[in-house]
PDB file of C-alpha atoms in Angstrom:
ATOM      1  CA  GLY A   1       7.554-104.442  46.291  1.00 77.00           C
ATOM      2  CA  ASP A   2       5.205-102.964  48.182  1.00 83.00           C
ATOM      3  CA  SER A   3       2.677-105.016  49.531  1.00 88.00           C
ATOM      4  CA  VAL A   4      -0.068-105.777  52.971  1.00 92.00           C
ATOM      5  CA  THR A   5      -1.469-109.315  54.206  1.00 94.00           C
ATOM      6  CA  GLN A   6      -3.983-109.123  56.657  1.00 95.00           C
ATOM      7  CA  THR A   7      -4.108-112.148  57.967  1.00 93.00           C
ATOM      8  CA  GLU A   8      -7.830-113.304  59.231  1.00 93.00           C
ATOM      9  CA  GLY A   9     -10.453-112.931  56.077  1.00 93.00           C
ATOM     10  CA  LEU A  10     -13.266-113.401  58.182  1.00 96.00           C
ATOM     11  CA  VAL A  11     -12.709-112.454  62.260  1.00 97.00           C
ATOM     12  CA  THR A  12     -16.763-113.593  64.861  1.00 98.00           C
ATOM     13  CA  LEU A  13     -16.863-112.860  68.385  1.00 97.00           C
ATOM     14  CA  THR A  14     -19.608-112.090  70.936  1.00 98.00           C
ATOM     15  CA  GLU A  15     -19.978-108.248  71.883  1.00 98.00           C
ATOM     16  CA  GLY A  16     -17.929-106.928  74.417  1.00 98.00           C
ATOM     17  CA  LEU A  17     -15.341-109.245  73.701  1.00 98.00           C
ATOM     18  CA  PRO A  18     -11.867-107.283  72.832  1.00 98.00           C
ATOM     19  CA  VAL A  19     -10.920-107.294  68.922  1.00 97.00           C
ATOM     20  CA  MET A  20      -7.645-107.211  67.118  1.00 97.00           C
ATOM     21  CA  LEU A  21      -7.053-107.437  63.844  1.00 98.00           C
ATOM     22  CA  ASN A  22      -3.786-108.540  62.045  1.00 97.00           C
ATOM     23  CA  CYS A  23      -1.643-106.108  59.932  1.00 97.00           C
ATOM     24  CA  THR A  24       1.605-106.076  58.529  1.00 96.00           C
ATOM     25  CA  TYR A  25       3.241-104.573  55.724  1.00 95.00           C
ATOM     26  CA  GLN A  26       6.214-104.702  53.165  1.00 92.00           C
ATOM     27  CA  THR A  27       7.431-100.844  51.610  1.00 88.00           C
ATOM     28  CA  ILE A  28      10.279 -99.885  50.142  1.00 84.00           C
ATOM     29  CA  TYR A  29       9.713 -96.521  51.174  1.00 80.00           C
ATOM     30  CA  SER A  30      11.476 -97.214  54.358  1.00 77.00           C
ATOM     31  CA  ASN A  31       8.604 -94.462  56.197  1.00 83.00           C
ATOM     32  CA  PRO A  32       5.838 -95.227  54.913  1.00 87.00           C
ATOM     33  CA  PHE A  33       2.282 -93.647  56.701  1.00 91.00           C
ATOM     34  CA  LEU A  34      -0.191 -96.687  58.004  1.00 94.00           C
ATOM     35  CA  PHE A  35      -3.662 -96.224  57.788  1.00 95.00           C
ATOM     36  CA  TRP A  36      -7.289 -98.525  58.952  1.00 97.00           C
ATOM     37  CA  TYR A  37     -10.444 -98.026  56.410  1.00 97.00           C
ATOM     38  CA  VAL A  38     -13.726 -99.949  57.693  1.00 98.00           C
ATOM     39  CA  GLN A  39     -16.247 -99.870  55.066  1.00 97.00           C
ATOM     40  CA  HIS A  40     -19.261-100.722  55.887  1.00 96.00           C
ATOM     41  CA  LEU A  41     -21.830-102.849  54.828  1.00 93.00           C
ATOM     42  CA  ASN A  42     -23.498-100.883  51.187  1.00 92.00           C
ATOM     43  CA  GLU A  43     -21.023 -98.174  51.666  1.00 95.00           C
ATOM     44  CA  SER A  44     -17.434 -96.426  51.036  1.00 96.00           C
ATOM     45  CA  PRO A  45     -14.650 -97.224  53.049  1.00 97.00           C
ATOM     46  CA  ARG A  46     -13.554 -94.590  54.885  1.00 96.00           C
ATOM     47  CA  LEU A  47     -10.280 -93.534  57.802  1.00 95.00           C
ATOM     48  CA  LEU A  48     -10.324 -94.946  61.115  1.00 97.00           C
ATOM     49  CA  LEU A  49      -7.360 -94.261  62.281  1.00 95.00           C
ATOM     50  CA  LYS A  50      -4.020 -93.722  60.980  1.00 94.00           C
ATOM     51  CA  SER A  51       0.007 -93.129  62.431  1.00 94.00           C
ATOM     52  CA  PHE A  52       3.330 -92.404  61.208  1.00 90.00           C
ATOM     53  CA  THR A  53       5.246 -92.521  65.046  1.00 92.00           C
ATOM     54  CA  ASP A  54       7.131 -95.648  65.740  1.00 94.00           C
ATOM     55  CA  ASN A  55       5.654 -97.250  69.023  1.00 96.00           C
ATOM     56  CA  LYS A  56       3.504 -94.099  69.165  1.00 95.00           C
ATOM     57  CA  ARG A  57      -0.881 -95.931  70.229  1.00 96.00           C
ATOM     58  CA  THR A  58      -2.571 -94.429  67.907  1.00 96.00           C
ATOM     59  CA  GLU A  59      -7.477 -93.604  68.600  1.00 97.00           C
ATOM     60  CA  HIS A  60     -10.403 -92.825  67.269  1.00 95.00           C
ATOM     61  CA  GLN A  61     -13.599 -94.210  67.957  1.00 94.00           C
ATOM     62  CA  GLY A  62     -12.585 -96.430  70.774  1.00 96.00           C
ATOM     63  CA  PHE A  63     -10.359 -98.284  68.379  1.00 98.00           C
ATOM     64  CA  HIS A  64      -6.630 -98.162  68.636  1.00 98.00           C
ATOM     65  CA  ALA A  65      -3.248 -99.087  67.107  1.00 98.00           C
ATOM     66  CA  THR A  66       0.477 -98.757  67.379  1.00 97.00           C
ATOM     67  CA  LEU A  67       2.868 -98.810  64.450  1.00 96.00           C
ATOM     68  CA  HIS A  68       5.667-101.441  64.978  1.00 96.00           C
ATOM     69  CA  LYS A  69       8.527-100.368  62.154  1.00 93.00           C
ATOM     70  CA  SER A  70      10.410-102.498  64.223  1.00 93.00           C
ATOM     71  CA  SER A  71       7.904-105.440  62.793  1.00 95.00           C
ATOM     72  CA  SER A  72       6.217-103.321  60.324  1.00 94.00           C
ATOM     73  CA  SER A  73       3.026-103.712  61.537  1.00 96.00           C
ATOM     74  CA  PHE A  74      -0.532-102.691  62.375  1.00 97.00           C
ATOM     75  CA  HIS A  75      -2.581-103.971  64.103  1.00 98.00           C
ATOM     76  CA  LEU A  76      -6.021-102.822  65.035  1.00 98.00           C
ATOM     77  CA  GLN A  77      -7.696-102.989  69.025  1.00 98.00           C
ATOM     78  CA  LYS A  78     -10.465-102.817  70.406  1.00 98.00           C
ATOM     79  CA  SER A  79     -10.815-103.997  74.003  1.00 98.00           C
ATOM     80  CA  SER A  80     -14.532-104.256  73.983  1.00 98.00           C
ATOM     81  CA  ALA A  81     -17.118-104.722  70.613  1.00 98.00           C
ATOM     82  CA  GLN A  82     -20.137-103.428  69.530  1.00 97.00           C
ATOM     83  CA  LEU A  83     -22.286-104.752  67.411  1.00 98.00           C
ATOM     84  CA  SER A  84     -22.133-102.200  65.251  1.00 97.00           C
ATOM     85  CA  ASP A  85     -18.332-102.209  64.316  1.00 98.00           C
ATOM     86  CA  SER A  86     -19.319-105.427  62.194  1.00 98.00           C
ATOM     87  CA  ALA A  87     -17.454-104.370  59.233  1.00 97.00           C
ATOM     88  CA  LEU A  88     -14.873-104.379  56.700  1.00 97.00           C
ATOM     89  CA  TYR A  89     -11.657-103.713  57.646  1.00 98.00           C
ATOM     90  CA  TYR A  90      -8.781-102.527  55.474  1.00 97.00           C
ATOM     91  CA  CYS A  91      -5.169-101.794  57.192  1.00 96.00           C
ATOM     92  CA  ALA A  92      -3.060 -99.492  54.748  1.00 94.00           C
ATOM     93  CA  PRO A  93       0.485 -98.128  53.549  1.00 92.00           C
ATOM     94  CA  ASN A  94       1.204 -94.705  52.010  1.00 89.00           C
ATOM     95  CA  SER A  95       4.491 -95.659  50.319  1.00 81.00           C
ATOM     96  CA  ASN A  96       6.341 -93.252  48.120  1.00 76.00           C
ATOM     97  CA  ASN A  97       2.099 -91.058  46.794  1.00 76.00           C
ATOM     98  CA  ARG A  98       1.073 -94.634  46.697  1.00 81.00           C
ATOM     99  CA  ILE A  99      -1.328 -96.277  49.190  1.00 86.00           C
ATOM    100  CA  PHE A 100      -1.956-100.357  49.187  1.00 86.00           C
ATOM    101  CA  PHE A 101      -4.459-102.199  50.267  1.00 90.00           C
ATOM    102  CA  GLY A 102      -5.061-105.406  52.104  1.00 83.00           C
ATOM    103  CA  ASP A 103      -7.126-107.889  50.694  1.00 90.00           C
ATOM    104  CA  GLY A 104      -9.619-107.378  54.369  1.00 94.00           C
ATOM    105  CA  THR A 105     -10.948-108.179  57.545  1.00 96.00           C
ATOM    106  CA  GLN A 106     -14.292-108.671  58.209  1.00 96.00           C
ATOM    107  CA  LEU A 107     -15.240-108.903  61.709  1.00 97.00           C
ATOM    108  CA  VAL A 108     -18.778-109.893  62.912  1.00 98.00           C
ATOM    109  CA  VAL A 109     -20.239-109.779  66.394  1.00 98.00           C
ATOM    110  CA  LYS A 110     -22.644-110.998  67.052  1.00 98.00           C
ATOM    111  CA  PRO A 111     -24.412-110.668  69.859  1.00 97.00           C
TER     112      PRO A 111
ATOM    113  CA  ASP B   1     -17.935 -79.581  51.740  1.00 72.00           C
ATOM    114  CA  MET B   2     -14.993 -82.017  50.702  1.00 81.00           C
ATOM    115  CA  LYS B   3     -16.969 -84.832  47.980  1.00 93.00           C
ATOM    116  CA  VAL B   4     -16.316 -87.626  45.489  1.00 97.00           C
ATOM    117  CA  THR B   5     -19.273 -87.750  43.266  1.00 97.00           C
ATOM    118  CA  GLN B   6     -19.750 -90.759  41.102  1.00 96.00           C
ATOM    119  CA  MET B   7     -21.750 -91.206  38.341  1.00 92.00           C
ATOM    120  CA  PRO B   8     -24.139 -93.625  37.503  1.00 94.00           C
ATOM    121  CA  ARG B   9     -24.717 -95.495  41.138  1.00 95.00           C
ATOM    122  CA  TYR B  10     -25.775 -98.514  39.418  1.00 96.00           C
ATOM    123  CA  LEU B  11     -25.834 -99.333  35.688  1.00 97.00           C
ATOM    124  CA  ILE B  12     -26.947-102.406  33.571  1.00 98.00           C
ATOM    125  CA  LYS B  13     -25.470-103.164  30.124  1.00 97.00           C
ATOM    126  CA  ARG B  14     -24.883-105.777  27.824  1.00 97.00           C
ATOM    127  CA  MET B  15     -21.235-107.036  26.970  1.00 97.00           C
ATOM    128  CA  GLY B  16     -19.490-105.635  23.551  1.00 97.00           C
ATOM    129  CA  GLU B  17     -20.874-101.809  24.890  1.00 97.00           C
ATOM    130  CA  ASN B  18     -18.958 -99.411  26.049  1.00 96.00           C
ATOM    131  CA  VAL B  19     -18.802 -98.059  29.557  1.00 97.00           C
ATOM    132  CA  LEU B  20     -18.250 -95.235  30.895  1.00 97.00           C
ATOM    133  CA  LEU B  21     -17.590 -94.292  34.707  1.00 97.00           C
ATOM    134  CA  GLU B  22     -17.325 -90.865  35.948  1.00 97.00           C
ATOM    135  CA  CYS B  23     -16.015 -89.591  38.956  1.00 97.00           C
ATOM    136  CA  GLY B  24     -15.471 -85.643  40.533  1.00 97.00           C
ATOM    137  CA  GLN B  25     -13.989 -84.111  43.393  1.00 97.00           C
ATOM    138  CA  ASP B  26     -13.899 -80.536  44.949  1.00 95.00           C
ATOM    139  CA  MET B  27     -10.571 -80.941  46.765  1.00 93.00           C
ATOM    140  CA  SER B  28      -8.406 -80.086  43.424  1.00 92.00           C
ATOM    141  CA  HIS B  29      -6.441 -83.279  45.265  1.00 93.00           C
ATOM    142  CA  GLU B  30      -3.756 -83.468  42.260  1.00 93.00           C
ATOM    143  CA  THR B  31      -3.849 -87.730  42.619  1.00 93.00           C
ATOM    144  CA  MET B  32      -6.867 -89.565  41.389  1.00 95.00           C
ATOM    145  CA  TYR B  33      -7.641 -93.604  41.736  1.00 96.00           C
ATOM    146  CA  TRP B  34     -10.590 -96.275  40.502  1.00 97.00           C
ATOM    147  CA  TYR B  35     -10.617 -99.343  42.303  1.00 97.00           C
ATOM    148  CA  ARG B  36     -12.623-102.113  41.964  1.00 97.00           C
ATOM    149  CA  GLN B  37     -13.976-104.058  45.112  1.00 96.00           C
ATOM    150  CA  ASP B  38     -15.281-108.211  44.871  1.00 93.00           C
ATOM    151  CA  PRO B  39     -16.118-110.202  47.479  1.00 84.00           C
ATOM    152  CA  GLY B  40     -13.330-111.537  48.896  1.00 78.00           C
ATOM    153  CA  LEU B  41      -9.859-109.535  46.721  1.00 82.00           C
ATOM    154  CA  GLY B  42     -10.821-106.034  48.443  1.00 88.00           C
ATOM    155  CA  LEU B  43      -9.857-103.132  46.812  1.00 94.00           C
ATOM    156  CA  GLN B  44      -8.474-103.449  43.556  1.00 93.00           C
ATOM    157  CA  LEU B  45      -5.905-100.804  41.848  1.00 93.00           C
ATOM    158  CA  ILE B  46      -7.104-100.089  38.727  1.00 97.00           C
ATOM    159  CA  TYR B  47      -5.745 -96.860  37.786  1.00 97.00           C
ATOM    160  CA  ILE B  48      -4.065 -93.980  39.763  1.00 95.00           C
ATOM    161  CA  SER B  49      -3.380 -89.986  38.452  1.00 95.00           C
ATOM    162  CA  TYR B  50      -1.863 -87.858  39.194  1.00 93.00           C
ATOM    163  CA  ASP B  51      -3.146 -85.092  37.809  1.00 94.00           C
ATOM    164  CA  VAL B  52      -4.050 -84.077  34.629  1.00 96.00           C
ATOM    165  CA  ASP B  53      -2.936 -86.242  31.894  1.00 96.00           C
ATOM    166  CA  SER B  54      -0.438 -88.157  34.543  1.00 96.00           C
ATOM    167  CA  ASN B  55      -2.262 -90.936  34.708  1.00 97.00           C
ATOM    168  CA  SER B  56      -0.194 -94.599  35.227  1.00 95.00           C
ATOM    169  CA  GLU B  57      -1.544 -98.340  35.800  1.00 96.00           C
ATOM    170  CA  GLY B  58      -2.669-100.010  39.395  1.00 93.00           C
ATOM    171  CA  ASP B  59      -2.557-103.573  39.572  1.00 91.00           C
ATOM    172  CA  ILE B  60      -5.134-104.760  37.201  1.00 95.00           C
ATOM    173  CA  PRO B  61      -6.114-102.359  34.645  1.00 97.00           C
ATOM    174  CA  LYS B  62      -6.821-104.489  31.357  1.00 97.00           C
ATOM    175  CA  GLY B  63      -9.763-104.543  29.871  1.00 97.00           C
ATOM    176  CA  TYR B  64      -9.859-100.649  31.649  1.00 98.00           C
ATOM    177  CA  ARG B  65      -8.658 -97.294  30.087  1.00 98.00           C
ATOM    178  CA  VAL B  66      -8.284 -93.821  31.726  1.00 98.00           C
ATOM    179  CA  SER B  67      -9.359 -90.084  30.628  1.00 98.00           C
ATOM    180  CA  ARG B  68      -7.917 -87.062  33.332  1.00 98.00           C
ATOM    181  CA  LYS B  69      -8.839 -84.183  31.411  1.00 98.00           C
ATOM    182  CA  LYS B  70      -9.522 -82.035  34.117  1.00 97.00           C
ATOM    183  CA  ARG B  71      -7.603 -82.253  37.848  1.00 96.00           C
ATOM    184  CA  GLU B  72     -11.326 -82.462  39.283  1.00 97.00           C
ATOM    185  CA  HIS B  73     -12.658 -85.133  36.783  1.00 98.00           C
ATOM    186  CA  PHE B  74     -11.311 -88.933  36.419  1.00 98.00           C
ATOM    187  CA  SER B  75     -13.409 -90.912  33.899  1.00 98.00           C
ATOM    188  CA  LEU B  76     -12.332 -94.800  33.492  1.00 98.00           C
ATOM    189  CA  ILE B  77     -13.880 -96.647  30.161  1.00 98.00           C
ATOM    190  CA  LEU B  78     -14.843 -99.558  29.824  1.00 97.00           C
ATOM    191  CA  ASP B  79     -14.318-100.872  25.796  1.00 92.00           C
ATOM    192  CA  SER B  80     -16.248-103.929  25.200  1.00 95.00           C
ATOM    193  CA  ALA B  81     -17.560-104.384  28.770  1.00 97.00           C
ATOM    194  CA  LYS B  82     -17.419-108.704  29.266  1.00 97.00           C
ATOM    195  CA  THR B  83     -18.975-110.149  32.150  1.00 97.00           C
ATOM    196  CA  ASN B  84     -16.194-110.785  34.604  1.00 97.00           C
ATOM    197  CA  GLN B  85     -15.926-107.054  34.590  1.00 98.00           C
ATOM    198  CA  THR B  86     -18.801-106.901  36.649  1.00 97.00           C
ATOM    199  CA  SER B  87     -17.909-105.555  39.963  1.00 97.00           C
ATOM    200  CA  VAL B  88     -18.828-102.415  42.028  1.00 97.00           C
ATOM    201  CA  TYR B  89     -16.350 -99.287  41.355  1.00 98.00           C
ATOM    202  CA  PHE B  90     -14.953 -96.735  43.954  1.00 98.00           C
ATOM    203  CA  CYS B  91     -13.440 -93.919  42.338  1.00 98.00           C
ATOM    204  CA  ALA B  92     -10.853 -92.021  45.102  1.00 96.00           C
ATOM    205  CA  SER B  93      -8.804 -89.004  45.866  1.00 95.00           C
ATOM    206  CA  SER B  94      -5.950 -87.944  47.927  1.00 91.00           C
ATOM    207  CA  LEU B  95      -3.574 -84.786  48.155  1.00 86.00           C
ATOM    208  CA  PHE B  96       0.375 -85.608  46.271  1.00 77.00           C
ATOM    209  CA  GLY B  97       2.862 -85.609  48.481  1.00 71.00           C
ATOM    210  CA  GLN B  98       1.001 -85.873  51.693  1.00 63.00           C
ATOM    211  CA  GLY B  99       1.135 -89.190  52.899  1.00 69.00           C
ATOM    212  CA  TYR B 100      -0.377 -88.396  56.425  1.00 75.00           C
ATOM    213  CA  THR B 101      -3.429 -87.123  54.795  1.00 77.00           C
ATOM    214  CA  GLU B 102      -7.267 -89.699  53.840  1.00 87.00           C
ATOM    215  CA  VAL B 103      -7.822 -90.835  50.882  1.00 92.00           C
ATOM    216  CA  PHE B 104     -11.144 -89.605  50.552  1.00 95.00           C
ATOM    217  CA  PHE B 105     -13.663 -92.758  48.340  1.00 97.00           C
ATOM    218  CA  GLY B 106     -16.712 -92.220  46.102  1.00 97.00           C
ATOM    219  CA  LYS B 107     -20.074 -93.871  47.160  1.00 97.00           C
ATOM    220  CA  GLY B 108     -19.254 -96.370  44.078  1.00 97.00           C
ATOM    221  CA  THR B 109     -20.521 -97.421  41.038  1.00 97.00           C
ATOM    222  CA  ARG B 110     -22.114-100.786  40.770  1.00 97.00           C
ATOM    223  CA  LEU B 111     -21.647-102.460  37.009  1.00 98.00           C
ATOM    224  CA  THR B 112     -23.607-105.514  36.354  1.00 97.00           C
ATOM    225  CA  VAL B 113     -22.959-106.470  32.958  1.00 98.00           C
ATOM    226  CA  VAL B 114     -25.637-109.270  31.452  1.00 97.00           C
TER     227      VAL B 114
END
């Protein structure tokens, strides 16, 4: 079946350090769309970035990710974390008209 | 203005009472979802609706039912609420057949069952 794995439940790092949140997926549909959603405290999830194209980097609001179909991965990265990046991040493949959310990774950025 | 609206935003119910959570969207999206969110468990899909009267169970449908009689409205019903249904419930919508388009979320309903 379809599934998504975010290996880190919690990532804590110091402001200015690079961010990498891992995401791997398994889908029945061979060409899924991949999304990252971000949810700040007491808010609803909103789209951060998305991709469909293999091996093409996509960027938004300082974050970037590259879809690698060969390894079924879509890791989220940022070169320098900011305090305002503290939030819950969801990786989500859309397979056959149904989107699946991972358990999420809580990112905490400290001064 | 693209919007998913949830009512009410906060709700306290006694165990055994019936609960109705309502959701509306103004984007003519065919697909609508109900999720619940609990700390450490992410977004769990309760039901998905592909259009009027075309509803499918998600991953955790037990204890819930839904109703979709108009494309723009999707209701979640808890018959005889239980304390373990205390959670934050999110409604969402998206275009059907357009996997590249985003899912839009409502602001959520915080339900407490006492």
